[in-house]
């Protein structure tokens, strides 16, 4: 069975966009692959975090993912910082990575421009990510398009290391979702729904109060045509709602246009709100149950035991080839 691995940063609360664009994909992939999924808490501190909030977010993220259908029987689930081999391996890879290639990373260029006082962790971030990936001999790395360059550099580092020290690493490929519906901001449908949007009314979070979710959908920006018709260029608001409705009902666009052909926008929005709330309330109920139980700790204990063993083996093999230790 081919192996996949992906890391998720514990920052902010998961949005409807993350759920549709990323989580649902992972839930599908777990059926076909030997799946590893971890919370990339070490990556999240490249931009300083409040310790108390960080720890809460780690747990919340794990509980939400489980509530969304990530199955602990089909996935190895762990927290990056609990596996000390990731940072050890990262250092060894850093010494085989060029300053120049890290300087060319788009994410680094963007983020270092935004903060004048950025940490060196922000610069070496892709090497830690390479360690996360290469330790586990993974075949594919499911990520958003923004992380593709980081998977490619992991591959380059692995290839260079293999040529220099002998074949230690498998070369990974990024797995970018092909059609992944992009969910737009409800108040500004020309931009994607994002954790950091300024107007919170445009963003639905999976842990939002149910009444608030209904309110946000009912007040979504539309147009003056009053026809439920899919046309992202001229009717981005309505098209976005059609997309959302389609994801939750598995109906295609023409079926939806037909279903609402004599309805006004208010009726259509009400139906969209109903299907979204139906699914999100199930997730929220599971989330509450998981937070109350000790499930998460049990899953993490199993995950760390298994991944430490794999990581230790890789680390020892690297040390041996590199001439480290005695
Ligand atoms: P981010 O919240 O930007 O860190 O993204 C995490 C994951 O969710 C990535 O795989 C994104 O591609 C996906 N994602 C984020 N926002 C959206 C959105 N509005 N529509 C679809 N996918 C999204
Ligand atoms: N950098 C990724 C992000 O911000 C998270 C991540 C860390 C990751 N290590 C990884 C993703 C390894 C895939 C594989 O989204």
PDB file of C-alpha atoms in Angstrom, residues 14-128:
ATOM      1  CA  UNK A  14     -11.004  25.572  10.748  1.00  0.00           C
ATOM      2  CA  UNK A  15     -13.309  27.190   8.190  1.00  0.00           C
ATOM      3  CA  UNK A  16     -15.906  25.774   5.846  1.00  0.00           C
ATOM      4  CA  UNK A  17     -13.296  26.391   3.104  1.00  0.00           C
ATOM      5  CA  UNK A  18     -10.714  24.200   4.869  1.00  0.00           C
ATOM      6  CA  UNK A  19     -13.350  21.536   5.419  1.00  0.00           C
ATOM      7  CA  UNK A  20     -14.450  21.376   1.795  1.00  0.00           C
ATOM      8  CA  UNK A  21     -11.028  22.059   0.236  1.00  0.00           C
ATOM      9  CA  UNK A  22      -8.778  19.958   2.439  1.00  0.00           C
ATOM     10  CA  UNK A  23     -10.322  17.818   5.187  1.00  0.00           C
ATOM     11  CA  UNK A  24     -12.851  16.043   2.978  1.00  0.00           C
ATOM     12  CA  UNK A  25      -9.979  15.092   0.675  1.00  0.00           C
ATOM     13  CA  UNK A  26      -7.972  13.521   3.488  1.00  0.00           C
ATOM     14  CA  UNK A  27     -11.040  11.590   4.599  1.00  0.00           C
ATOM     15  CA  UNK A  28     -11.294  10.134   1.086  1.00  0.00           C
ATOM     16  CA  UNK A  29      -7.572   9.346   0.827  1.00  0.00           C
ATOM     17  CA  UNK A  30      -7.549   7.329   4.047  1.00  0.00           C
ATOM     18  CA  UNK A  31      -9.483   4.607   2.238  1.00  0.00           C
ATOM     19  CA  UNK A  32      -6.722   4.056  -0.326  1.00  0.00           C
ATOM     20  CA  UNK A  33      -3.455   4.798   1.439  1.00  0.00           C
ATOM     21  CA  UNK A  34      -1.413   4.039   4.501  1.00  0.00           C
ATOM     22  CA  UNK A  35      -1.971   7.514   5.970  1.00  0.00           C
ATOM     23  CA  UNK A  36       0.082   9.545   8.398  1.00  0.00           C
ATOM     24  CA  UNK A  37      -1.280  12.799   9.702  1.00  0.00           C
ATOM     25  CA  UNK A  38       0.321  15.023  12.273  1.00  0.00           C
ATOM     26  CA  UNK A  39      -0.063  18.402  13.932  1.00  0.00           C
ATOM     27  CA  UNK A  40       2.841  20.583  12.783  1.00  0.00           C
ATOM     28  CA  UNK A  41       3.169  22.526  16.034  1.00  0.00           C
ATOM     29  CA  UNK A  42       6.891  23.151  15.491  1.00  0.00           C
ATOM     30  CA  UNK A  43       6.140  24.803  12.169  1.00  0.00           C
ATOM     31  CA  UNK A  44       3.534  27.025  13.758  1.00  0.00           C
ATOM     32  CA  UNK A  45       6.088  28.658  16.112  1.00  0.00           C
ATOM     33  CA  UNK A  46       8.100  30.052  13.198  1.00  0.00           C
ATOM     34  CA  UNK A  47       5.717  32.956  13.774  1.00  0.00           C
ATOM     35  CA  UNK A  48       5.486  33.491  17.560  1.00  0.00           C
ATOM     36  CA  UNK A  49       2.439  32.008  19.289  1.00  0.00           C
ATOM     37  CA  UNK A  50       0.843  32.450  22.697  1.00  0.00           C
ATOM     38  CA  UNK A  51       1.751  29.178  24.510  1.00  0.00           C
ATOM     39  CA  UNK A  52      -1.625  28.713  26.177  1.00  0.00           C
ATOM     40  CA  UNK A  53      -3.587  29.292  22.996  1.00  0.00           C
ATOM     41  CA  UNK A  54      -1.209  27.098  20.993  1.00  0.00           C
ATOM     42  CA  UNK A  55      -1.743  24.148  23.317  1.00  0.00           C
ATOM     43  CA  UNK A  56      -5.518  24.593  23.156  1.00  0.00           C
ATOM     44  CA  UNK A  57      -5.437  24.844  19.380  1.00  0.00           C
ATOM     45  CA  UNK A  58      -3.475  21.601  19.052  1.00  0.00           C
ATOM     46  CA  UNK A  59      -6.165  19.700  20.912  1.00  0.00           C
ATOM     47  CA  UNK A  60      -9.002  21.464  19.164  1.00  0.00           C
ATOM     48  CA  UNK A  61      -7.495  20.686  15.782  1.00  0.00           C
ATOM     49  CA  UNK A  62      -7.124  17.003  16.613  1.00  0.00           C
ATOM     50  CA  UNK A  63     -10.684  16.785  17.953  1.00  0.00           C
ATOM     51  CA  UNK A  64     -12.107  18.552  14.923  1.00  0.00           C
ATOM     52  CA  UNK A  65     -10.299  16.323  12.482  1.00  0.00           C
ATOM     53  CA  UNK A  66     -11.554  13.231  14.249  1.00  0.00           C
ATOM     54  CA  UNK A  67     -15.056  14.720  14.317  1.00  0.00           C
ATOM     55  CA  UNK A  68     -14.824  15.343  10.560  1.00  0.00           C
ATOM     56  CA  UNK A  69     -14.159  11.689   9.882  1.00  0.00           C
ATOM     57  CA  UNK A  70     -10.399  11.188  10.081  1.00  0.00           C
ATOM     58  CA  UNK A  71     -10.384   7.606  11.291  1.00  0.00           C
ATOM     59  CA  UNK A  72      -7.726   6.666  13.860  1.00  0.00           C
ATOM     60  CA  UNK A  73      -7.904   3.069  12.638  1.00  0.00           C
ATOM     61  CA  UNK A  74      -6.884   4.153   9.156  1.00  0.00           C
ATOM     62  CA  UNK A  75      -4.416   6.899  10.062  1.00  0.00           C
ATOM     63  CA  UNK A  76      -1.324   7.178  12.197  1.00  0.00           C
ATOM     64  CA  UNK A  77      -1.905  10.393  14.111  1.00  0.00           C
ATOM     65  CA  UNK A  78       0.740  12.254  16.135  1.00  0.00           C
ATOM     66  CA  UNK A  79       2.115  15.612  17.237  1.00  0.00           C
ATOM     67  CA  UNK A  80       5.355  16.698  15.558  1.00  0.00           C
ATOM     68  CA  UNK A  81       7.055  18.084  18.690  1.00  0.00           C
ATOM     69  CA  UNK A  82       6.516  14.804  20.549  1.00  0.00           C
ATOM     70  CA  UNK A  83       8.801  13.074  18.083  1.00  0.00           C
ATOM     71  CA  UNK A  84      12.230  14.557  18.765  1.00  0.00           C
ATOM     72  CA  UNK A  85      13.762  12.806  15.752  1.00  0.00           C
ATOM     73  CA  UNK A  86      12.112  15.282  13.409  1.00  0.00           C
ATOM     74  CA  UNK A  87      14.294  18.141  14.648  1.00  0.00           C
ATOM     75  CA  UNK A  88      17.412  15.961  14.797  1.00  0.00           C
ATOM     76  CA  UNK A  89      16.929  14.833  11.228  1.00  0.00           C
ATOM     77  CA  UNK A  90      16.131  18.386  10.204  1.00  0.00           C
ATOM     78  CA  UNK A  91      19.546  19.589  11.396  1.00  0.00           C
ATOM     79  CA  UNK A  92      21.318  16.852   9.447  1.00  0.00           C
ATOM     80  CA  UNK A  93      19.358  17.813   6.333  1.00  0.00           C
ATOM     81  CA  UNK A  94      19.997  21.525   6.893  1.00  0.00           C
ATOM     82  CA  UNK A  95      23.702  20.831   6.550  1.00  0.00           C
ATOM     83  CA  UNK A  96      22.885  19.398   3.119  1.00  0.00           C
ATOM     84  CA  UNK A  97      20.676  22.253   1.969  1.00  0.00           C
ATOM     85  CA  UNK A  98      21.918  25.415   0.319  1.00  0.00           C
ATOM     86  CA  UNK A  99      21.255  28.881   1.658  1.00  0.00           C
ATOM     87  CA  UNK A 100      20.466  29.905  -1.908  1.00  0.00           C
ATOM     88  CA  UNK A 101      17.713  27.356  -2.450  1.00  0.00           C
ATOM     89  CA  UNK A 102      15.967  28.283   0.802  1.00  0.00           C
ATOM     90  CA  UNK A 103      16.208  31.956  -0.161  1.00  0.00           C
ATOM     91  CA  UNK A 104      14.171  31.202  -3.268  1.00  0.00           C
ATOM     92  CA  UNK A 105      11.153  29.790  -1.421  1.00  0.00           C
ATOM     93  CA  UNK A 106       8.098  31.892  -2.231  1.00  0.00           C
ATOM     94  CA  UNK A 107       6.506  31.483   1.196  1.00  0.00           C
ATOM     95  CA  UNK A 108       9.705  32.683   2.883  1.00  0.00           C
ATOM     96  CA  UNK A 109       9.939  35.668   0.578  1.00  0.00           C
ATOM     97  CA  UNK A 110       6.300  36.630   1.280  1.00  0.00           C
ATOM     98  CA  UNK A 111       6.368  36.126   5.032  1.00  0.00           C
ATOM     99  CA  UNK A 112       9.771  37.736   5.605  1.00  0.00           C
ATOM    100  CA  UNK A 113       8.560  40.790   3.721  1.00  0.00           C
ATOM    101  CA  UNK A 114       5.570  41.099   6.055  1.00  0.00           C
ATOM    102  CA  UNK A 115       7.626  40.882   9.288  1.00  0.00           C
ATOM    103  CA  UNK A 116      10.831  42.878   9.523  1.00  0.00           C
ATOM    104  CA  UNK A 117      12.002  40.865  12.540  1.00  0.00           C
ATOM    105  CA  UNK A 118      11.468  37.302  11.363  1.00  0.00           C
ATOM    106  CA  UNK A 119      13.066  34.261  12.996  1.00  0.00           C
ATOM    107  CA  UNK A 120      15.632  31.994  11.368  1.00  0.00           C
ATOM    108  CA  UNK A 121      13.029  29.240  11.822  1.00  0.00           C
ATOM    109  CA  UNK A 122      10.958  30.924   9.144  1.00  0.00           C
ATOM    110  CA  UNK A 123      13.916  30.460   6.805  1.00  0.00           C
ATOM    111  CA  UNK A 124      14.727  26.829   7.665  1.00  0.00           C
ATOM    112  CA  UNK A 125      11.019  25.842   7.812  1.00  0.00           C
ATOM    113  CA  UNK A 126      11.146  23.855   4.526  1.00  0.00           C
ATOM    114  CA  UNK A 127      13.980  21.670   5.856  1.00  0.00           C
ATOM    115  CA  UNK A 128      11.957  20.643   8.895  1.00  0.00           C
TER     116      UNK A 128
END
